[in-house]
Tab-separated table of N, CA, C and O in Angstrom:
chain	number	residue	atom	x	y	z
A	6	MET	N	40.428	-27.693	-0.747
A	6	MET	CA	39.459	-27.983	0.542
A	6	MET	C	37.918	-27.638	-0.523
A	6	MET	O	38.290	-26.891	-1.422
A	7	PRO	N	37.313	-28.689	-0.579
A	7	PRO	CA	35.900	-28.663	-1.247
A	7	PRO	C	35.118	-27.708	-1.352
A	7	PRO	O	34.786	-27.017	0.005
A	8	GLN	N	34.263	-27.131	-2.086
A	8	GLN	CA	33.383	-26.202	-1.566
A	8	GLN	C	32.370	-26.259	-1.285
A	8	GLN	O	31.503	-26.054	-0.341
A	9	ALA	N	32.087	-28.072	-1.704
A	9	ALA	CA	30.713	-28.377	-0.901
A	9	ALA	C	31.012	-29.727	-0.755
A	9	ALA	O	31.544	-30.509	-0.759
A	10	VAL	N	29.741	-30.330	0.569
A	10	VAL	CA	29.714	-31.860	0.745
A	10	VAL	C	28.495	-32.104	0.665
A	10	VAL	O	27.849	-31.614	1.032
A	11	GLU	N	28.174	-33.364	0.596
A	11	GLU	CA	27.514	-34.373	0.163
A	11	GLU	C	27.077	-35.333	1.335
A	11	GLU	O	28.304	-36.349	1.478
A	12	ALA	N	26.505	-35.578	2.072
A	12	ALA	CA	25.774	-36.494	3.189
A	12	ALA	C	24.469	-37.465	3.371
A	12	ALA	O	23.916	-36.327	3.796
A	13	GLY	N	23.985	-38.333	2.667
A	13	GLY	CA	23.164	-38.633	3.033
A	13	GLY	C	21.991	-37.859	2.620
A	13	GLY	O	20.817	-37.491	3.475
A	14	GLY	N	21.939	-37.342	1.539
A	14	GLY	CA	21.091	-35.966	0.506
A	14	GLY	C	21.336	-34.839	1.076
A	14	GLY	O	20.636	-33.910	0.845
A	15	TRP	N	22.199	-35.212	2.065
A	15	TRP	CA	22.440	-33.304	2.163
A	15	TRP	C	23.467	-32.657	1.656
A	15	TRP	O	24.113	-33.584	1.788
A	16	ILE	N	23.443	-31.247	0.801
A	16	ILE	CA	25.127	-30.653	0.517
A	16	ILE	C	24.988	-29.623	1.237
A	16	ILE	O	24.373	-28.342	1.316
A	17	PHE	N	26.008	-29.489	1.907
A	17	PHE	CA	26.324	-28.604	2.822
A	17	PHE	C	27.594	-27.710	1.661
A	17	PHE	O	28.523	-28.067	1.437
A	18	VAL	N	27.102	-26.799	1.760
A	18	VAL	CA	28.158	-24.996	0.720
A	18	VAL	C	28.524	-24.216	2.080
A	18	VAL	O	28.024	-23.657	2.183
A	19	SER	N	29.696	-24.216	2.178
A	19	SER	CA	30.698	-23.324	2.479
A	19	SER	C	31.313	-22.425	2.401
A	19	SER	O	31.879	-22.119	1.038
A	20	ALA	N	31.669	-21.527	2.944
A	20	ALA	CA	32.249	-20.123	2.642
A	20	ALA	C	32.022	-19.623	1.104
A	20	ALA	O	33.235	-19.960	0.475
A	21	LEU	N	31.179	-19.540	0.374
A	21	LEU	CA	30.741	-18.794	-1.168
A	21	LEU	C	30.400	-17.287	-0.946
A	21	LEU	O	29.752	-16.551	-0.279
A	22	PHE	N	31.500	-17.124	-1.865
A	22	PHE	CA	31.684	-15.586	-2.008
A	22	PHE	C	30.861	-15.522	-3.848
A	22	PHE	O	30.906	-16.428	-4.440
A	23	GLY	N	31.218	-14.180	-4.213
A	23	GLY	CA	30.499	-13.811	-5.288
A	23	GLY	C	31.828	-13.579	-6.055
A	23	GLY	O	31.860	-12.661	-6.719
A	24	VAL	N	32.802	-14.569	-6.181
A	24	VAL	CA	34.526	-14.515	-6.982
A	24	VAL	C	33.305	-14.866	-8.361
A	24	VAL	O	33.312	-15.772	-8.255
A	25	SER	N	33.677	-14.206	-9.594
A	25	SER	CA	33.910	-14.593	-10.905
A	25	SER	C	34.888	-16.122	-11.036
A	25	SER	O	35.870	-15.895	-10.621
A	26	PRO	N	33.967	-16.848	-11.396
A	26	PRO	CA	35.030	-18.304	-11.657
A	26	PRO	C	35.844	-18.523	-13.103
A	26	PRO	O	36.837	-18.815	-12.700
A	27	ALA	N	35.646	-17.203	-13.958
A	27	ALA	CA	36.326	-17.005	-14.945
A	27	ALA	C	37.826	-16.573	-14.499
A	27	ALA	O	38.851	-16.845	-14.525
A	28	ASP	N	37.917	-15.498	-13.985
A	28	ASP	CA	39.251	-14.262	-13.361
A	28	ASP	C	38.995	-14.484	-11.669
A	28	ASP	O	40.289	-13.209	-11.830
A	29	ARG	N	38.664	-14.790	-10.826
A	29	ARG	CA	38.691	-14.577	-9.942
A	29	ARG	C	38.653	-13.496	-9.099
A	29	ARG	O	38.592	-12.633	-7.978
A	30	THR	N	37.873	-12.338	-9.940
A	30	THR	CA	37.614	-11.149	-9.240
A	30	THR	C	36.375	-11.006	-8.832
A	30	THR	O	35.235	-11.841	-8.688
A	31	ILE	N	36.054	-9.956	-7.488
A	31	ILE	CA	34.487	-9.856	-7.059
A	31	ILE	C	34.138	-8.287	-7.624
A	31	ILE	O	34.829	-7.394	-7.845
A	32	PRO	N	32.951	-8.542	-8.125
A	32	PRO	CA	32.138	-7.158	-8.859
A	32	PRO	C	32.419	-6.233	-8.010
A	32	PRO	O	32.337	-6.623	-6.942
A	33	ASP	N	32.755	-5.379	-8.915
A	33	ASP	CA	32.589	-3.874	-7.949
A	33	ASP	C	31.033	-3.283	-7.544
A	33	ASP	O	31.162	-3.099	-6.424
A	34	ASP	N	29.951	-3.953	-8.379
A	34	ASP	CA	28.656	-3.642	-7.901
A	34	ASP	C	28.175	-4.197	-6.961
A	34	ASP	O	28.449	-5.492	-7.309
A	35	ALA	N	27.626	-4.299	-6.110
A	35	ALA	CA	27.081	-4.651	-4.695
A	35	ALA	C	25.770	-5.664	-5.824
A	35	ALA	O	26.066	-6.795	-5.450
A	36	THR	N	24.971	-5.082	-6.479
A	36	THR	CA	23.789	-5.986	-6.972
A	36	THR	C	24.989	-7.374	-8.088
A	36	THR	O	24.582	-8.549	-7.827
A	37	ALA	N	25.399	-6.606	-8.386
A	37	ALA	CA	26.446	-7.634	-9.401
A	37	ALA	C	26.854	-9.176	-8.432
A	37	ALA	O	27.035	-10.177	-8.773
A	38	GLU	N	27.618	-8.852	-7.337
A	38	GLU	CA	28.290	-9.115	-6.551
A	38	GLU	C	27.254	-10.435	-5.935
A	38	GLU	O	27.609	-11.970	-5.666
A	39	ALA	N	25.933	-10.141	-5.461
A	39	ALA	CA	25.259	-10.974	-4.865
A	39	ALA	C	24.554	-11.784	-6.230
A	39	ALA	O	24.413	-12.630	-5.751
A	40	GLU	N	24.568	-11.115	-7.540
A	40	GLU	CA	24.272	-12.221	-8.175
A	40	GLU	C	24.901	-13.373	-8.740
A	40	GLU	O	24.809	-14.244	-8.800
A	41	GLN	N	26.409	-13.159	-8.817
A	41	GLN	CA	27.639	-13.817	-8.749
A	41	GLN	C	27.524	-14.988	-7.933
A	41	GLN	O	27.428	-16.268	-8.239
A	42	LEU	N	26.825	-14.552	-6.447
A	42	LEU	CA	27.414	-15.643	-5.527
A	42	LEU	C	26.003	-16.529	-5.891
A	42	LEU	O	25.899	-17.664	-5.614
A	43	PHE	N	25.098	-15.744	-6.406
A	43	PHE	CA	23.892	-17.017	-6.555
A	43	PHE	C	23.989	-17.692	-7.632
A	43	PHE	O	24.002	-18.877	-7.492
A	44	ASP	N	24.754	-17.627	-8.891
A	44	ASP	CA	25.085	-18.391	-10.284
A	44	ASP	C	26.191	-18.992	-9.671
A	44	ASP	O	26.144	-20.464	-9.813
A	45	ASN	N	26.922	-18.884	-8.261
A	45	ASN	CA	27.841	-19.399	-7.652
A	45	ASN	C	27.132	-21.010	-7.042
A	45	ASN	O	27.809	-21.785	-6.849
A	46	LEU	N	26.485	-20.730	-6.666
A	46	LEU	CA	25.643	-21.427	-5.480
A	46	LEU	C	24.886	-22.217	-6.615
A	46	LEU	O	24.556	-23.520	-5.695
A	47	GLU	N	24.141	-22.047	-6.928
A	47	GLU	CA	23.430	-22.692	-8.342
A	47	GLU	C	24.260	-23.918	-9.332
A	47	GLU	O	23.485	-25.112	-9.101
A	48	ALA	N	25.352	-23.392	-9.773
A	48	ALA	CA	26.730	-23.733	-10.360
A	48	ALA	C	26.637	-25.328	-9.155
A	48	ALA	O	26.713	-26.492	-9.701
A	49	ILE	N	27.182	-24.845	-7.869
A	49	ILE	CA	27.318	-25.916	-6.733
A	49	ILE	C	26.317	-27.011	-6.730
A	49	ILE	O	26.795	-28.026	-6.481
A	50	LEU	N	25.505	-26.499	-6.556
A	50	LEU	CA	24.137	-27.384	-6.203
A	50	LEU	C	23.848	-28.204	-7.193
A	50	LEU	O	23.310	-29.291	-7.224
A	51	ALA	N	23.237	-28.001	-8.884
A	51	ALA	CA	23.614	-28.425	-9.683
A	51	ALA	C	24.743	-29.740	-10.291
A	51	ALA	O	24.199	-30.513	-10.258
A	52	ALA	N	25.900	-29.328	-10.015
A	52	ALA	CA	26.917	-30.721	-9.764
A	52	ALA	C	26.409	-31.631	-8.419
A	52	ALA	O	27.007	-32.511	-8.542
A	53	ALA	N	25.210	-31.247	-7.447
A	53	ALA	CA	25.858	-32.004	-6.569
A	53	ALA	C	23.906	-32.686	-6.979
A	53	ALA	O	22.984	-33.363	-5.692
A	54	GLY	N	23.315	-32.311	-8.430
A	54	GLY	CA	22.508	-32.727	-8.970
A	54	GLY	C	20.859	-32.247	-7.534
A	54	GLY	O	19.773	-32.900	-7.406
A	55	ALA	N	21.084	-30.615	-7.469
A	55	ALA	CA	20.059	-30.110	-6.615
A	55	ALA	C	19.874	-28.461	-7.183
A	55	ALA	O	20.506	-28.371	-8.093
A	56	ARG	N	18.853	-27.748	-6.787
A	56	ARG	CA	18.325	-26.607	-7.345
A	56	ARG	C	18.405	-25.881	-5.969
A	56	ARG	O	18.367	-26.376	-4.973
A	57	LEU	N	18.092	-24.296	-5.958
A	57	LEU	CA	17.693	-23.568	-5.425
A	57	LEU	C	16.981	-23.751	-4.219
A	57	LEU	O	16.852	-23.885	-3.125
A	58	GLU	N	15.649	-24.782	-4.812
A	58	GLU	CA	14.670	-24.948	-4.384
A	58	GLU	C	14.749	-26.100	-3.043
A	58	GLU	O	14.235	-26.617	-2.188
A	59	HIS	N	15.335	-26.499	-3.169
A	59	HIS	CA	16.708	-27.604	-2.312
A	59	HIS	C	17.474	-27.232	-1.027
A	59	HIS	O	17.360	-27.705	-0.015
A	60	VAL	N	17.440	-25.894	-1.306
A	60	VAL	CA	17.782	-24.862	-0.059
A	60	VAL	C	17.208	-24.908	1.165
A	60	VAL	O	16.055	-24.286	1.252
A	61	VAL	N	17.424	-25.755	2.439
A	61	VAL	CA	16.612	-25.537	3.565
A	61	VAL	C	16.749	-24.088	4.673
A	61	VAL	O	15.982	-23.739	5.084
A	62	ARG	N	18.787	-23.971	4.467
A	62	ARG	CA	18.795	-23.318	5.055
A	62	ARG	C	20.288	-21.909	4.985
A	62	ARG	O	20.869	-22.976	4.443
A	63	VAL	N	20.256	-20.762	5.093
A	63	VAL	CA	21.680	-20.158	4.626
A	63	VAL	C	21.856	-19.336	6.107
A	63	VAL	O	20.826	-18.183	6.373
A	64	GLY	N	23.596	-19.412	6.199
A	64	GLY	CA	23.962	-18.244	7.202
A	64	GLY	C	24.709	-17.369	6.123
A	64	GLY	O	25.268	-17.701	5.254
A	65	LEU	N	24.115	-15.931	6.439
A	65	LEU	CA	24.706	-15.188	5.547
A	65	LEU	C	25.611	-14.181	6.715
A	65	LEU	O	25.760	-13.370	7.674
A	66	VAL	N	26.963	-13.753	5.504
A	66	VAL	CA	27.843	-12.480	6.509
A	66	VAL	C	28.021	-11.701	6.190
A	66	VAL	O	28.051	-11.677	4.562
A	67	MET	N	27.979	-10.681	5.718
A	67	MET	CA	27.600	-9.340	5.402
A	67	MET	C	28.814	-8.334	5.641
A	67	MET	O	29.020	-8.009	7.165
A	68	ARG	N	29.610	-7.806	5.066
A	68	ARG	CA	30.524	-6.779	5.915
A	68	ARG	C	29.747	-5.367	6.072
A	68	ARG	O	30.278	-4.915	7.294
A	69	ASN	N	29.066	-4.702	5.501
A	69	ASN	CA	28.303	-3.563	6.021
A	69	ASN	C	26.870	-4.153	6.457
A	69	ASN	O	26.319	-3.264	5.164
A	70	LEU	N	26.419	-4.491	6.964
A	70	LEU	CA	24.713	-5.288	7.132
A	70	LEU	C	23.687	-3.982	6.875
A	70	LEU	O	22.862	-4.239	5.665
A	71	GLN	N	23.595	-3.021	7.351
A	71	GLN	CA	22.869	-2.271	6.790
A	71	GLN	C	22.555	-1.394	5.594
A	71	GLN	O	22.110	-0.962	5.236
A	72	ARG	N	24.055	-1.241	4.739
A	72	ARG	CA	24.089	-0.529	3.612
A	72	ARG	C	23.407	-2.365	2.831
A	72	ARG	O	23.581	-1.654	1.480
A	73	ASP	N	24.407	-2.671	2.673
A	73	ASP	CA	24.808	-3.969	1.839
A	73	ASP	C	23.395	-5.054	1.590
A	73	ASP	O	22.618	-5.723	0.982
A	74	ARG	N	22.614	-5.076	2.817
A	74	ARG	CA	21.381	-5.595	3.136
A	74	ARG	C	20.140	-5.656	2.587
A	74	ARG	O	19.502	-6.856	1.657
A	75	PRO	N	19.730	-4.310	1.885
A	75	PRO	CA	18.712	-4.302	1.144
A	75	PRO	C	19.072	-4.565	-0.694
A	75	PRO	O	18.072	-5.470	-1.073
A	76	VAL	N	20.318	-4.782	-1.068
A	76	VAL	CA	20.510	-4.849	-2.021
A	76	VAL	C	20.555	-6.415	-2.554
A	76	VAL	O	19.936	-7.166	-3.226
A	77	PHE	N	21.030	-7.060	-1.246
A	77	PHE	CA	21.125	-8.583	-1.073
A	77	PHE	C	19.744	-9.018	-0.841
A	77	PHE	O	19.165	-10.336	-1.892
A	78	ASN	N	18.984	-8.351	-0.456
A	78	ASN	CA	17.620	-9.100	-0.011
A	78	ASN	C	16.521	-8.981	-1.396
A	78	ASN	O	15.740	-9.773	-1.951
A	79	GLU	N	16.965	-7.837	-2.631
A	79	GLU	CA	16.414	-7.900	-3.974
A	79	GLU	C	16.570	-9.206	-4.669
A	79	GLU	O	15.972	-10.061	-5.258
A	80	VAL	N	18.013	-9.268	-4.615
A	80	VAL	CA	18.418	-10.084	-5.309
A	80	VAL	C	18.494	-11.763	-4.905
A	80	VAL	O	17.117	-12.120	-5.248
A	81	TRP	N	17.751	-12.126	-3.523
A	81	TRP	CA	17.597	-13.032	-2.992
A	81	TRP	C	16.177	-12.930	-3.274
A	81	TRP	O	15.785	-14.653	-3.642
A	82	THR	N	15.067	-12.007	-3.544
A	82	THR	CA	13.904	-12.371	-3.223
A	82	THR	C	13.493	-13.205	-4.709
A	82	THR	O	12.966	-13.901	-5.419
A	83	ARG	N	14.600	-12.153	-5.862
A	83	ARG	CA	14.219	-12.844	-7.506
A	83	ARG	C	14.820	-14.031	-7.559
A	83	ARG	O	14.257	-14.772	-8.369
A	84	ARG	N	15.517	-14.298	-6.852
A	84	ARG	CA	16.572	-15.556	-6.909
A	84	ARG	C	15.864	-17.358	-6.557
A	84	ARG	O	15.764	-18.141	-7.020
A	85	PHE	N	15.175	-17.047	-4.988
A	85	PHE	CA	14.168	-17.918	-4.139
A	85	PHE	C	12.932	-17.727	-5.127
A	85	PHE	O	12.114	-18.403	-4.399
A	86	GLY	N	12.593	-16.581	-5.315
A	86	GLY	CA	10.742	-16.297	-5.425
A	86	GLY	C	9.833	-16.668	-4.037
A	86	GLY	O	10.559	-16.308	-3.158
A	87	GLY	N	8.886	-17.393	-4.153
A	87	GLY	CA	8.330	-18.075	-3.396
A	87	GLY	C	8.801	-18.781	-2.410
A	87	GLY	O	8.694	-18.895	-1.401
A	88	HIS	N	10.353	-19.249	-2.670
A	88	HIS	CA	10.976	-20.105	-2.102
A	88	HIS	C	11.460	-19.867	-0.685
A	88	HIS	O	12.141	-18.602	-0.438
A	89	LEU	N	11.192	-19.728	0.853
A	89	LEU	CA	11.617	-19.195	1.873
A	89	LEU	C	12.762	-20.359	2.925
A	89	LEU	O	12.025	-20.555	3.452
A	90	PRO	N	14.042	-20.038	2.540
A	90	PRO	CA	14.559	-20.969	3.331
A	90	PRO	C	14.883	-20.096	4.688
A	90	PRO	O	14.938	-19.111	4.687
A	91	ALA	N	15.146	-20.918	5.885
A	91	ALA	CA	15.417	-20.458	6.906
A	91	ALA	C	17.414	-19.634	6.941
A	91	ALA	O	17.255	-20.045	6.023
A	92	ARG	N	16.969	-18.504	7.582
A	92	ARG	CA	18.393	-17.176	7.253
A	92	ARG	C	18.927	-16.675	8.337
A	92	ARG	O	17.699	-16.304	8.918
A	93	SER	N	19.968	-16.350	8.540
A	93	SER	CA	20.132	-15.418	9.386
A	93	SER	C	21.511	-14.350	8.983
A	93	SER	O	22.120	-15.057	8.107
A	94	ALA	N	21.906	-13.572	9.106
A	94	ALA	CA	23.046	-12.574	8.333
A	94	ALA	C	23.430	-11.712	9.505
A	94	ALA	O	22.909	-11.326	11.017
A	95	ILE	N	24.438	-11.554	9.819
A	95	ILE	CA	25.422	-11.040	10.508
A	95	ILE	C	26.287	-10.101	10.131
A	95	ILE	O	26.678	-10.377	9.017
A	96	GLU	N	26.773	-9.288	10.729
A	96	GLU	CA	27.962	-8.274	10.084
A	96	GLU	C	29.226	-8.819	10.976
A	96	GLU	O	29.278	-8.821	11.561
A	97	SER	N	30.045	-8.785	9.394
A	97	SER	CA	31.591	-8.630	10.105
A	97	SER	C	32.434	-8.314	9.343
A	97	SER	O	32.825	-8.090	7.871
A	98	SER	N	33.163	-7.115	9.577
A	98	SER	CA	34.649	-6.865	8.588
A	98	SER	C	35.264	-7.438	8.359
A	98	SER	O	36.624	-7.027	7.745
A	99	ASP	N	35.974	-8.862	9.154
A	99	ASP	CA	36.989	-9.901	8.946
A	99	ASP	C	36.460	-10.746	8.543
A	99	ASP	O	36.152	-11.975	9.335
A	100	PHE	N	36.490	-11.159	6.678
A	100	PHE	CA	35.897	-12.539	6.222
A	100	PHE	C	36.770	-12.263	5.034
A	100	PHE	O	36.995	-11.602	4.787
A	101	GLY	N	36.821	-13.454	4.654
A	101	GLY	CA	37.122	-13.636	3.118
A	101	GLY	C	38.911	-13.660	3.254
A	101	GLY	O	39.965	-13.796	4.243
A	102	ARG	N	39.774	-13.573	1.901
A	102	ARG	CA	41.036	-13.703	1.708
A	102	ARG	C	41.658	-12.250	2.287
A	102	ARG	O	40.650	-11.379	1.760
A	103	PRO	N	42.757	-12.125	2.818
A	103	PRO	CA	43.682	-10.719	2.455
A	103	PRO	C	43.061	-9.981	1.526
A	103	PRO	O	43.813	-10.389	-0.084
A	104	GLY	N	42.890	-8.739	1.220
A	104	GLY	CA	43.128	-8.073	0.586
A	104	GLY	C	41.929	-7.978	-0.438
A	104	GLY	O	41.612	-7.183	-1.735
A	105	GLU	N	41.149	-8.887	-0.242
A	105	GLU	CA	39.521	-9.070	-1.117
A	105	GLU	C	38.789	-8.530	-0.062
A	105	GLU	O	38.788	-7.931	0.679
A	106	SER	N	37.437	-7.660	-1.003
A	106	SER	CA	36.728	-6.300	-0.499
A	106	SER	C	35.543	-7.244	-0.239
A	106	SER	O	34.378	-6.539	-0.722
A	107	ALA	N	34.880	-8.336	-0.408
A	107	ALA	CA	34.083	-8.911	-0.684
A	107	ALA	C	33.077	-8.463	0.331
A	107	ALA	O	33.058	-8.108	1.724
A	108	ARG	N	31.791	-8.406	-0.221
A	108	ARG	CA	30.682	-7.326	0.879
A	108	ARG	C	29.513	-9.026	1.323
A	108	ARG	O	29.030	-8.508	2.385
A	109	TYR	N	29.894	-10.094	0.610
A	109	TYR	CA	29.114	-10.958	1.077
A	109	TYR	C	29.633	-12.567	1.119
A	109	TYR	O	30.904	-12.722	0.419
A	110	MET	N	29.641	-13.045	2.093
A	110	MET	CA	29.729	-14.664	2.070
A	110	MET	C	28.749	-15.734	2.787
A	110	MET	O	27.778	-14.952	3.618
A	111	VAL	N	28.506	-16.672	2.014
A	111	VAL	CA	27.132	-17.674	1.904
A	111	VAL	C	27.262	-18.933	2.980
A	111	VAL	O	28.869	-19.383	2.037
A	112	GLU	N	26.910	-19.540	3.547
A	112	GLU	CA	26.865	-21.044	4.200
A	112	GLU	C	25.257	-21.598	3.775
A	112	GLU	O	24.731	-21.020	3.543
A	113	ALA	N	24.963	-22.519	2.799
A	113	ALA	CA	23.634	-23.149	2.720
A	113	ALA	C	23.995	-24.550	2.884
A	113	ALA	O	24.744	-24.853	3.115
A	114	ALA	N	22.847	-25.299	3.455
A	114	ALA	CA	22.484	-26.383	3.612
A	114	ALA	C	21.627	-26.302	2.638
A	114	ALA	O	19.927	-26.040	2.473
A	115	ALA	N	21.346	-27.748	1.529
A	115	ALA	CA	20.472	-28.203	0.841
A	115	ALA	C	20.002	-29.571	1.204
A	115	ALA	O	20.891	-30.393	1.300
A	116	PHE	N	18.652	-29.980	0.839
A	116	PHE	CA	18.036	-31.085	0.954
A	116	PHE	C	17.694	-31.911	-0.253
A	116	PHE	O	16.590	-31.362	-0.405
A	117	ARG	N	18.066	-33.165	-0.736
A	117	ARG	CA	17.862	-33.358	-1.862
A	117	ARG	C	16.569	-34.829	-2.072
A	117	ARG	O	16.167	-34.837	-2.263
A	118	GLY	N	16.890	-34.895	-0.788
A	118	GLY	CA	16.165	-36.392	-0.907
A	118	GLY	C	16.758	-37.324	-0.960
A	118	GLY	O	17.205	-37.605	-1.563
């Protein structure tokens, strides 16, 4: 299953986690996990000829919204800067692969034009 699909200048990224591509581990630290997630998103977008500035919408799932949102928001602000894509966030305790304890899962839509 592809991590992203491109159609008519749109790039749709689905079920993206903060998993290290090198060893498939999820960092224990919330900030490190969020940073890895953005590294993964940037790599996927770059492969399609896009950047974070092209992202127009993000759907975010967090395992514990109240606990993990402040950390994620710090990384979000640092990575997106003044660019403000539309965003929604929900809490769910049931996502990802069995046995993994990812804090975050992202789906994103970007438009290259």
